[in-house]
mmCIF file of N, CA and C in Angstrom:
data_model
loop_
_atom_site.group_PDB
_atom_site.id
_atom_site.type_symbol
_atom_site.label_atom_id
_atom_site.label_comp_id
_atom_site.label_asym_id
_atom_site.label_seq_id
_atom_site.Cartn_x
_atom_site.Cartn_y
_atom_site.Cartn_z
ATOM 1 N N GLN A 59 8.596 -27.699 6.525
ATOM 2 C CA GLN A 59 9.102 -26.302 6.112
ATOM 3 C C GLN A 59 8.122 -25.607 5.311
ATOM 4 N N VAL A 60 7.798 -24.314 5.778
ATOM 5 C CA VAL A 60 6.710 -23.467 5.009
ATOM 6 C C VAL A 60 7.559 -22.927 3.959
ATOM 7 N N GLN A 61 7.161 -22.772 2.720
ATOM 8 C CA GLN A 61 7.623 -22.012 1.778
ATOM 9 C C GLN A 61 6.635 -20.938 1.177
ATOM 10 N N LEU A 62 7.179 -19.563 0.961
ATOM 11 C CA LEU A 62 6.169 -18.588 0.359
ATOM 12 C C LEU A 62 7.091 -18.008 -0.714
ATOM 13 N N VAL A 63 6.371 -17.902 -1.798
ATOM 14 C CA VAL A 63 6.907 -17.441 -3.065
ATOM 15 C C VAL A 63 6.057 -16.233 -3.624
ATOM 16 N N GLU A 64 6.718 -14.882 -3.742
ATOM 17 C CA GLU A 64 5.886 -13.870 -4.220
ATOM 18 C C GLU A 64 6.251 -13.625 -5.826
ATOM 19 N N SER A 65 5.093 -12.986 -6.269
ATOM 20 C CA SER A 65 5.290 -12.885 -7.784
ATOM 21 C C SER A 65 4.503 -11.765 -8.253
ATOM 22 N N GLY A 66 4.616 -11.114 -9.265
ATOM 23 C CA GLY A 66 3.781 -10.084 -9.708
ATOM 24 C C GLY A 66 4.358 -8.666 -9.660
ATOM 25 N N GLY A 67 5.668 -8.661 -9.164
ATOM 26 C CA GLY A 67 6.157 -7.375 -8.990
ATOM 27 C C GLY A 67 6.752 -6.772 -10.283
ATOM 28 N N GLY A 68 6.989 -5.542 -10.479
ATOM 29 C CA GLY A 68 7.436 -4.896 -11.583
ATOM 30 C C GLY A 68 7.662 -3.402 -11.721
ATOM 31 N N MET A 69 7.429 -2.767 -12.707
ATOM 32 C CA MET A 69 7.649 -1.417 -12.847
ATOM 33 C C MET A 69 6.379 -0.748 -13.363
ATOM 34 N N VAL A 70 6.029 0.318 -12.812
ATOM 35 C CA VAL A 70 4.748 0.889 -13.016
ATOM 36 C C VAL A 70 4.807 2.496 -12.857
ATOM 37 N N GLN A 71 4.207 3.287 -13.571
ATOM 38 C CA GLN A 71 4.125 4.664 -13.494
ATOM 39 C C GLN A 71 3.267 5.005 -12.324
ATOM 40 N N ALA A 72 3.668 6.128 -11.794
ATOM 41 C CA ALA A 72 2.689 6.670 -10.581
ATOM 42 C C ALA A 72 1.414 6.855 -11.120
ATOM 43 N N GLY A 73 0.656 6.479 -10.264
ATOM 44 C CA GLY A 73 -0.916 6.406 -10.256
ATOM 45 C C GLY A 73 -1.400 5.140 -10.889
ATOM 46 N N GLY A 74 -0.446 4.280 -11.288
ATOM 47 C CA GLY A 74 -0.802 2.815 -11.767
ATOM 48 C C GLY A 74 -1.140 1.955 -10.799
ATOM 49 N N SER A 75 -1.321 0.732 -11.235
ATOM 50 C CA SER A 75 -1.719 -0.413 -10.192
ATOM 51 C C SER A 75 -0.748 -1.659 -10.579
ATOM 52 N N LEU A 76 -0.560 -2.484 -9.479
ATOM 53 C CA LEU A 76 -0.012 -3.673 -9.633
ATOM 54 C C LEU A 76 -0.683 -4.731 -8.687
ATOM 55 N N ARG A 77 -0.509 -5.918 -8.872
ATOM 56 C CA ARG A 77 -1.019 -6.898 -7.957
ATOM 57 C C ARG A 77 0.095 -7.900 -7.733
ATOM 58 N N VAL A 78 0.531 -8.040 -6.682
ATOM 59 C CA VAL A 78 1.418 -9.024 -6.091
ATOM 60 C C VAL A 78 0.883 -10.193 -5.336
ATOM 61 N N SER A 79 1.207 -11.300 -5.659
ATOM 62 C CA SER A 79 0.606 -12.381 -5.163
ATOM 63 C C SER A 79 1.820 -13.327 -4.463
ATOM 64 N N CYS A 80 1.353 -14.108 -3.372
ATOM 65 C CA CYS A 80 2.215 -14.937 -2.717
ATOM 66 C C CYS A 80 1.370 -16.344 -2.615
ATOM 67 N N ALA A 81 2.251 -17.364 -3.101
ATOM 68 C CA ALA A 81 1.819 -18.792 -2.979
ATOM 69 C C ALA A 81 2.522 -19.571 -2.000
ATOM 70 N N ALA A 82 1.857 -20.231 -1.271
ATOM 71 C CA ALA A 82 2.356 -20.997 -0.006
ATOM 72 C C ALA A 82 2.294 -22.512 -0.397
ATOM 73 N N SER A 83 3.438 -23.095 0.181
ATOM 74 C CA SER A 83 3.422 -24.454 0.040
ATOM 75 C C SER A 83 4.087 -25.004 1.345
ATOM 76 N N GLY A 84 3.758 -26.415 1.571
ATOM 77 C CA GLY A 84 4.482 -26.992 2.703
ATOM 78 C C GLY A 84 3.354 -27.007 4.023
ATOM 79 N N ARG A 85 2.379 -26.321 3.869
ATOM 80 C CA ARG A 85 1.457 -25.983 4.985
ATOM 81 C C ARG A 85 0.311 -25.433 4.345
ATOM 82 N N THR A 86 -1.023 -25.651 4.948
ATOM 83 C CA THR A 86 -2.345 -25.024 4.527
ATOM 84 C C THR A 86 -2.325 -23.611 4.872
ATOM 85 N N CYS A 87 -2.205 -22.673 4.007
ATOM 86 C CA CYS A 87 -2.149 -21.323 4.301
ATOM 87 C C CYS A 87 -3.467 -20.741 4.980
ATOM 88 N N SER A 88 -4.529 -21.545 4.811
ATOM 89 C CA SER A 88 -5.889 -21.004 5.254
ATOM 90 C C SER A 88 -5.889 -21.147 6.740
ATOM 91 N N ARG A 89 -5.046 -21.682 7.515
ATOM 92 C CA ARG A 89 -5.036 -21.764 8.884
ATOM 93 C C ARG A 89 -4.333 -20.659 9.612
ATOM 94 N N TYR A 90 -3.716 -19.787 8.866
ATOM 95 C CA TYR A 90 -2.730 -18.769 9.434
ATOM 96 C C TYR A 90 -3.051 -17.392 8.882
ATOM 97 N N THR A 91 -2.775 -16.448 9.834
ATOM 98 C CA THR A 91 -2.776 -14.943 9.363
ATOM 99 C C THR A 91 -1.374 -14.711 8.411
ATOM 100 N N MET A 92 -1.726 -13.867 7.379
ATOM 101 C CA MET A 92 -0.891 -13.688 6.554
ATOM 102 C C MET A 92 -0.706 -11.955 6.452
ATOM 103 N N GLY A 93 0.465 -11.737 6.010
ATOM 104 C CA GLY A 93 0.771 -10.160 5.913
ATOM 105 C C GLY A 93 1.823 -9.991 4.826
ATOM 106 N N TRP A 94 1.671 -8.625 4.545
ATOM 107 C CA TRP A 94 2.715 -8.107 3.479
ATOM 108 C C TRP A 94 3.639 -7.071 4.317
ATOM 109 N N PHE A 95 4.963 -7.017 4.006
ATOM 110 C CA PHE A 95 5.714 -6.047 4.487
ATOM 111 C C PHE A 95 6.629 -5.417 3.198
ATOM 112 N N ARG A 96 7.398 -4.420 3.490
ATOM 113 C CA ARG A 96 8.010 -3.928 2.325
ATOM 114 C C ARG A 96 9.205 -3.317 2.920
ATOM 115 N N GLN A 97 10.323 -3.288 2.100
ATOM 116 C CA GLN A 97 11.506 -2.554 2.595
ATOM 117 C C GLN A 97 12.115 -1.769 1.355
ATOM 118 N N ALA A 98 12.165 -0.444 1.558
ATOM 119 C CA ALA A 98 12.636 0.305 0.701
ATOM 120 C C ALA A 98 14.170 0.605 0.719
ATOM 121 N N PRO A 99 15.032 1.131 -0.265
ATOM 122 C CA PRO A 99 16.430 1.220 -0.027
ATOM 123 C C PRO A 99 16.482 2.256 1.088
ATOM 124 N N GLY A 100 17.585 1.886 1.879
ATOM 125 C CA GLY A 100 17.995 2.676 3.079
ATOM 126 C C GLY A 100 16.964 2.732 4.198
ATOM 127 N N LYS A 101 15.886 1.914 4.152
ATOM 128 C CA LYS A 101 14.903 1.910 5.234
ATOM 129 C C LYS A 101 14.787 0.579 5.778
ATOM 130 N N GLU A 102 14.136 0.612 6.909
ATOM 131 C CA GLU A 102 13.748 -0.473 7.816
ATOM 132 C C GLU A 102 12.616 -1.328 7.063
ATOM 133 N N ARG A 103 12.429 -2.614 7.079
ATOM 134 C CA ARG A 103 11.336 -3.191 6.725
ATOM 135 C C ARG A 103 10.013 -2.852 7.492
ATOM 136 N N GLU A 104 8.914 -2.385 6.806
ATOM 137 C CA GLU A 104 7.747 -1.994 7.478
ATOM 138 C C GLU A 104 6.556 -2.786 7.097
ATOM 139 N N PHE A 105 5.679 -2.624 7.929
ATOM 140 C CA PHE A 105 4.370 -3.417 7.801
ATOM 141 C C PHE A 105 3.497 -2.638 6.781
ATOM 142 N N VAL A 106 2.837 -3.571 5.822
ATOM 143 C CA VAL A 106 1.920 -2.990 4.790
ATOM 144 C C VAL A 106 0.512 -3.367 5.085
ATOM 145 N N ALA A 107 0.154 -4.665 5.141
ATOM 146 C CA ALA A 107 -1.135 -4.990 5.441
ATOM 147 C C ALA A 107 -1.077 -6.560 5.874
ATOM 148 N N THR A 108 -2.352 -6.798 6.505
ATOM 149 C CA THR A 108 -2.418 -8.171 7.183
ATOM 150 C C THR A 108 -3.847 -8.678 7.074
ATOM 151 N N ILE A 109 -3.959 -9.933 6.865
ATOM 152 C CA ILE A 109 -5.356 -10.574 6.725
ATOM 153 C C ILE A 109 -5.370 -11.856 7.602
ATOM 154 N N SER A 110 -6.587 -12.050 8.445
ATOM 155 C CA SER A 110 -6.694 -13.210 9.205
ATOM 156 C C SER A 110 -6.906 -14.368 8.323
ATOM 157 N N ALA A 111 -6.831 -15.600 9.013
ATOM 158 C CA ALA A 111 -6.831 -16.841 8.302
ATOM 159 C C ALA A 111 -8.142 -17.079 7.370
ATOM 160 N N SER A 112 -9.375 -16.616 7.997
ATOM 161 C CA SER A 112 -10.517 -16.684 7.294
ATOM 162 C C SER A 112 -10.667 -15.593 6.123
ATOM 163 N N GLY A 113 -9.998 -14.539 6.412
ATOM 164 C CA GLY A 113 -10.332 -13.210 5.403
ATOM 165 C C GLY A 113 -11.237 -12.318 6.136
ATOM 166 N N GLY A 114 -11.677 -12.636 7.444
ATOM 167 C CA GLY A 114 -12.748 -11.833 7.759
ATOM 168 C C GLY A 114 -12.229 -10.515 8.413
ATOM 169 N N MET A 115 -10.921 -10.509 8.618
ATOM 170 C CA MET A 115 -10.215 -9.255 9.323
ATOM 171 C C MET A 115 -8.991 -8.828 8.442
ATOM 172 N N THR A 116 -8.983 -7.322 8.229
ATOM 173 C CA THR A 116 -7.895 -7.014 7.573
ATOM 174 C C THR A 116 -7.399 -5.731 8.172
ATOM 175 N N PHE A 117 -6.195 -5.330 8.098
ATOM 176 C CA PHE A 117 -5.670 -4.133 8.732
ATOM 177 C C PHE A 117 -4.471 -3.612 7.834
ATOM 178 N N TYR A 118 -4.394 -2.360 7.668
ATOM 179 C CA TYR A 118 -3.487 -1.733 6.714
ATOM 180 C C TYR A 118 -2.594 -0.562 7.348
ATOM 181 N N ALA A 119 -1.366 -0.343 6.878
ATOM 182 C CA ALA A 119 -0.600 0.792 7.424
ATOM 183 C C ALA A 119 -1.335 1.962 6.840
ATOM 184 N N ASP A 120 -1.278 3.047 7.632
ATOM 185 C CA ASP A 120 -1.754 4.295 7.213
ATOM 186 C C ASP A 120 -1.372 4.839 5.918
ATOM 187 N N SER A 121 -0.099 4.572 5.570
ATOM 188 C CA SER A 121 0.386 5.010 4.259
ATOM 189 C C SER A 121 -0.285 4.404 3.109
ATOM 190 N N VAL A 122 -0.912 3.323 3.242
ATOM 191 C CA VAL A 122 -1.358 2.389 1.997
ATOM 192 C C VAL A 122 -2.990 2.310 2.219
ATOM 193 N N LYS A 123 -3.457 2.868 3.446
ATOM 194 C CA LYS A 123 -4.929 2.535 3.560
ATOM 195 C C LYS A 123 -5.704 3.402 2.429
ATOM 196 N N GLY A 124 -6.613 2.674 1.904
ATOM 197 C CA GLY A 124 -7.440 3.365 0.691
ATOM 198 C C GLY A 124 -6.894 3.030 -0.688
ATOM 199 N N ARG A 125 -5.679 2.732 -0.648
ATOM 200 C CA ARG A 125 -5.029 2.312 -2.022
ATOM 201 C C ARG A 125 -4.881 1.028 -2.231
ATOM 202 N N PHE A 126 -4.268 0.293 -1.198
ATOM 203 C CA PHE A 126 -4.172 -1.238 -1.340
ATOM 204 C C PHE A 126 -5.157 -2.054 -0.688
ATOM 205 N N THR A 127 -5.397 -3.252 -1.322
ATOM 206 C CA THR A 127 -6.240 -4.104 -0.658
ATOM 207 C C THR A 127 -5.575 -5.591 -0.505
ATOM 208 N N ILE A 128 -5.718 -6.225 0.561
ATOM 209 C CA ILE A 128 -5.211 -7.492 0.720
ATOM 210 C C ILE A 128 -6.158 -8.565 0.600
ATOM 211 N N SER A 129 -5.989 -9.555 0.010
ATOM 212 C CA SER A 129 -7.020 -10.591 -0.134
ATOM 213 C C SER A 129 -6.479 -12.024 -0.107
ATOM 214 N N ARG A 130 -7.340 -13.173 0.148
ATOM 215 C CA ARG A 130 -6.784 -14.356 0.121
ATOM 216 C C ARG A 130 -7.740 -15.381 -0.607
ATOM 217 N N ASP A 131 -7.187 -16.304 -1.212
ATOM 218 C CA ASP A 131 -7.870 -17.406 -1.891
ATOM 219 C C ASP A 131 -7.278 -18.824 -1.173
ATOM 220 N N ASN A 132 -8.017 -19.194 -0.290
ATOM 221 C CA ASN A 132 -7.661 -20.324 0.561
ATOM 222 C C ASN A 132 -7.563 -21.564 -0.231
ATOM 223 N N ALA A 133 -8.439 -21.601 -1.255
ATOM 224 C CA ALA A 133 -8.662 -22.792 -1.936
ATOM 225 C C ALA A 133 -7.324 -22.967 -2.885
ATOM 226 N N LYS A 134 -6.657 -21.865 -3.208
ATOM 227 C CA LYS A 134 -5.528 -21.850 -3.992
ATOM 228 C C LYS A 134 -4.267 -21.597 -3.340
ATOM 229 N N ASN A 135 -4.210 -21.574 -1.936
ATOM 230 C CA ASN A 135 -3.305 -21.302 -1.011
ATOM 231 C C ASN A 135 -2.450 -20.064 -1.378
ATOM 232 N N MET A 136 -3.192 -19.074 -1.620
ATOM 233 C CA MET A 136 -2.595 -17.720 -2.127
ATOM 234 C C MET A 136 -3.186 -16.607 -1.495
ATOM 235 N N VAL A 137 -2.238 -15.668 -1.381
ATOM 236 C CA VAL A 137 -2.512 -14.290 -0.922
ATOM 237 C C VAL A 137 -2.095 -13.260 -1.646
ATOM 238 N N SER A 138 -2.905 -12.154 -1.903
ATOM 239 C CA SER A 138 -2.571 -11.254 -2.910
ATOM 240 C C SER A 138 -2.670 -9.779 -2.070
ATOM 241 N N LEU A 139 -2.012 -8.903 -2.881
ATOM 242 C CA LEU A 139 -2.122 -7.440 -2.572
ATOM 243 C C LEU A 139 -2.153 -6.732 -3.929
ATOM 244 N N GLN A 140 -3.531 -6.043 -3.889
ATOM 245 C CA GLN A 140 -3.667 -5.148 -5.011
ATOM 246 C C GLN A 140 -3.280 -3.893 -4.600
ATOM 247 N N MET A 141 -2.522 -3.261 -5.365
ATOM 248 C CA MET A 141 -1.790 -1.871 -5.179
ATOM 249 C C MET A 141 -2.402 -0.824 -6.262
ATOM 250 N N ASN A 142 -3.247 0.052 -5.812
ATOM 251 C CA ASN A 142 -3.653 0.990 -6.785
ATOM 252 C C ASN A 142 -3.206 2.377 -6.310
ATOM 253 N N SER A 143 -3.296 3.462 -7.326
ATOM 254 C CA SER A 143 -2.858 4.751 -7.169
ATOM 255 C C SER A 143 -1.497 4.806 -6.420
ATOM 256 N N LEU A 144 -0.484 3.907 -7.080
ATOM 257 C CA LEU A 144 0.916 3.756 -6.794
ATOM 258 C C LEU A 144 1.619 5.174 -6.687
ATOM 259 N N GLU A 145 2.634 5.331 -5.798
ATOM 260 C CA GLU A 145 3.229 6.500 -5.734
ATOM 261 C C GLU A 145 4.746 5.980 -5.674
ATOM 262 N N PRO A 146 5.676 6.935 -6.091
ATOM 263 C CA PRO A 146 7.084 6.503 -6.003
ATOM 264 C C PRO A 146 7.711 6.240 -4.663
ATOM 265 N N GLU A 147 7.021 6.636 -3.709
ATOM 266 C CA GLU A 147 7.280 6.169 -2.150
ATOM 267 C C GLU A 147 6.885 4.673 -2.022
ATOM 268 N N ASP A 148 6.073 4.272 -2.759
ATOM 269 C CA ASP A 148 5.786 2.769 -2.590
ATOM 270 C C ASP A 148 6.814 1.917 -3.195
ATOM 271 N N THR A 149 7.911 2.316 -3.755
ATOM 272 C CA THR A 149 8.847 1.536 -4.423
ATOM 273 C C THR A 149 9.641 1.022 -3.169
ATOM 274 N N ALA A 150 9.664 -0.572 -3.315
ATOM 275 C CA ALA A 150 10.232 -1.300 -2.310
ATOM 276 C C ALA A 150 10.340 -2.814 -2.761
ATOM 277 N N VAL A 151 11.022 -3.601 -1.905
ATOM 278 C CA VAL A 151 10.779 -4.946 -2.134
ATOM 279 C C VAL A 151 9.690 -5.425 -1.293
ATOM 280 N N TYR A 152 8.712 -6.171 -1.709
ATOM 281 C CA TYR A 152 7.513 -6.627 -1.080
ATOM 282 C C TYR A 152 7.681 -7.978 -0.674
ATOM 283 N N TYR A 153 7.331 -8.201 0.766
ATOM 284 C CA TYR A 153 7.622 -9.574 1.257
ATOM 285 C C TYR A 153 6.276 -10.085 1.686
ATOM 286 N N CYS A 154 5.982 -11.342 1.638
ATOM 287 C CA CYS A 154 4.879 -12.120 2.057
ATOM 288 C C CYS A 154 5.282 -12.912 3.338
ATOM 289 N N ALA A 155 4.508 -12.843 4.322
ATOM 290 C CA ALA A 155 4.844 -13.555 5.588
ATOM 291 C C ALA A 155 3.726 -14.352 6.154
ATOM 292 N N LEU A 156 3.897 -15.298 6.964
ATOM 293 C CA LEU A 156 2.788 -16.016 7.768
ATOM 294 C C LEU A 156 3.144 -16.021 9.021
ATOM 295 N N SER A 157 1.999 -15.828 9.829
ATOM 296 C CA SER A 157 2.043 -15.790 11.461
ATOM 297 C C SER A 157 1.406 -16.943 11.902
ATOM 298 N N ASN A 158 1.954 -17.504 12.997
ATOM 299 C CA ASN A 158 1.364 -18.565 13.802
ATOM 300 C C ASN A 158 0.307 -17.938 14.791
ATOM 301 N N ILE A 159 0.200 -16.747 14.986
ATOM 302 C CA ILE A 159 -0.725 -16.114 15.853
ATOM 303 C C ILE A 159 -1.983 -15.611 15.100
ATOM 304 N N ALA A 160 -3.122 -16.052 15.662
ATOM 305 C CA ALA A 160 -4.415 -15.546 15.003
ATOM 306 C C ALA A 160 -4.572 -14.178 14.942
ATOM 307 N N GLY A 161 -5.628 -13.654 14.229
ATOM 308 C CA GLY A 161 -5.842 -12.429 13.865
ATOM 309 C C GLY A 161 -4.923 -11.566 13.242
ATOM 310 N N THR A 162 -5.152 -10.326 12.931
ATOM 311 C CA THR A 162 -4.318 -9.367 12.207
ATOM 312 C C THR A 162 -3.201 -9.076 12.996
ATOM 313 N N ARG A 163 -1.914 -9.128 12.423
ATOM 314 C CA ARG A 163 -0.816 -8.857 13.012
ATOM 315 C C ARG A 163 0.210 -7.886 12.250
ATOM 316 N N THR A 164 0.628 -6.869 12.983
ATOM 317 C CA THR A 164 1.337 -5.834 12.294
ATOM 318 C C THR A 164 2.941 -5.734 12.617
ATOM 319 N N SER A 165 3.253 -6.510 13.412
ATOM 320 C CA SER A 165 4.609 -6.536 13.784
ATOM 321 C C SER A 165 5.527 -7.695 13.125
ATOM 322 N N SER A 166 6.598 -7.354 12.596
ATOM 323 C CA SER A 166 7.412 -8.439 11.995
ATOM 324 C C SER A 166 7.879 -9.599 12.823
ATOM 325 N N HIS A 167 7.835 -9.167 14.174
ATOM 326 C CA HIS A 167 8.172 -10.083 15.160
ATOM 327 C C HIS A 167 7.116 -11.274 15.412
ATOM 328 N N GLU A 168 5.978 -10.934 14.908
ATOM 329 C CA GLU A 168 4.887 -11.885 14.975
ATOM 330 C C GLU A 168 4.659 -12.757 13.806
ATOM 331 N N TYR A 169 5.668 -12.631 12.952
ATOM 332 C CA TYR A 169 5.554 -13.645 11.712
ATOM 333 C C TYR A 169 6.848 -14.526 11.760
ATOM 334 N N LYS A 170 6.504 -15.921 11.331
ATOM 335 C CA LYS A 170 7.626 -16.773 11.452
ATOM 336 C C LYS A 170 8.233 -16.982 10.120
ATOM 337 N N TYR A 171 7.479 -17.039 9.038
ATOM 338 C CA TYR A 171 7.980 -17.400 7.674
ATOM 339 C C TYR A 171 7.802 -16.526 6.789
ATOM 340 N N TRP A 172 8.855 -16.350 5.802
ATOM 341 C CA TRP A 172 9.017 -15.069 4.976
ATOM 342 C C TRP A 172 9.166 -15.471 3.609
ATOM 343 N N GLY A 173 8.593 -14.954 2.625
ATOM 344 C CA GLY A 173 8.970 -15.106 1.119
ATOM 345 C C GLY A 173 10.537 -14.491 0.930
ATOM 346 N N GLN A 174 10.842 -14.615 -0.552
ATOM 347 C CA GLN A 174 12.027 -13.936 -0.770
ATOM 348 C C GLN A 174 11.872 -12.574 -1.371
ATOM 349 N N GLY A 175 10.783 -12.113 -1.421
ATOM 350 C CA GLY A 175 10.377 -10.671 -1.837
ATOM 351 C C GLY A 175 10.319 -10.568 -3.416
ATOM 352 N N THR A 176 9.501 -9.419 -3.753
ATOM 353 C CA THR A 176 9.450 -9.151 -5.277
ATOM 354 C C THR A 176 9.622 -7.658 -5.342
ATOM 355 N N GLN A 177 10.237 -7.294 -6.230
ATOM 356 C CA GLN A 177 10.518 -5.687 -6.422
ATOM 357 C C GLN A 177 9.424 -4.980 -7.157
ATOM 358 N N VAL A 178 8.973 -3.873 -6.564
ATOM 359 C CA VAL A 178 7.995 -2.939 -6.961
ATOM 360 C C VAL A 178 8.586 -1.731 -7.318
ATOM 361 N N THR A 179 8.502 -1.131 -8.379
ATOM 362 C CA THR A 179 9.174 0.047 -8.692
ATOM 363 C C THR A 179 8.233 1.064 -9.300
ATOM 364 N N VAL A 180 8.012 2.245 -8.683
ATOM 365 C CA VAL A 180 7.039 3.112 -9.206
ATOM 366 C C VAL A 180 7.804 4.431 -9.707
ATOM 367 N N SER A 181 7.659 4.813 -10.924
ATOM 368 C CA SER A 181 8.291 5.932 -11.413
ATOM 369 C C SER A 181 7.335 7.151 -11.458
ATOM 370 N N SER A 182 8.139 8.261 -11.241
ATOM 371 C CA SER A 182 7.464 9.462 -11.274
ATOM 372 C C SER A 182 7.013 9.987 -12.630
#
């Protein structure tokens, strides 16, 4: 059983920064593609960012490109999302996910395991 636990969420003013992290247990995270998704009130869960197992490939949603950076520390079995220049529209529950498919993956259907989510609130 793979377990993913997000942390680092909170409240920040527009223009500020937050870093959310995801710790994996039950399996070596370094073998798998990881991703971040988010779900805002009244909206469907959407793709945010993904990173390949080695960290050599990343891909971002257009809405966060240039502001967010996904990274991984395989020695610590951890994946992080650095969020800069945050906007109120970024307010959502952010979810970490693990995919069994190699490479960068942007669809929720390509991810098998999910964390419980961490709330990020950006005030105007």
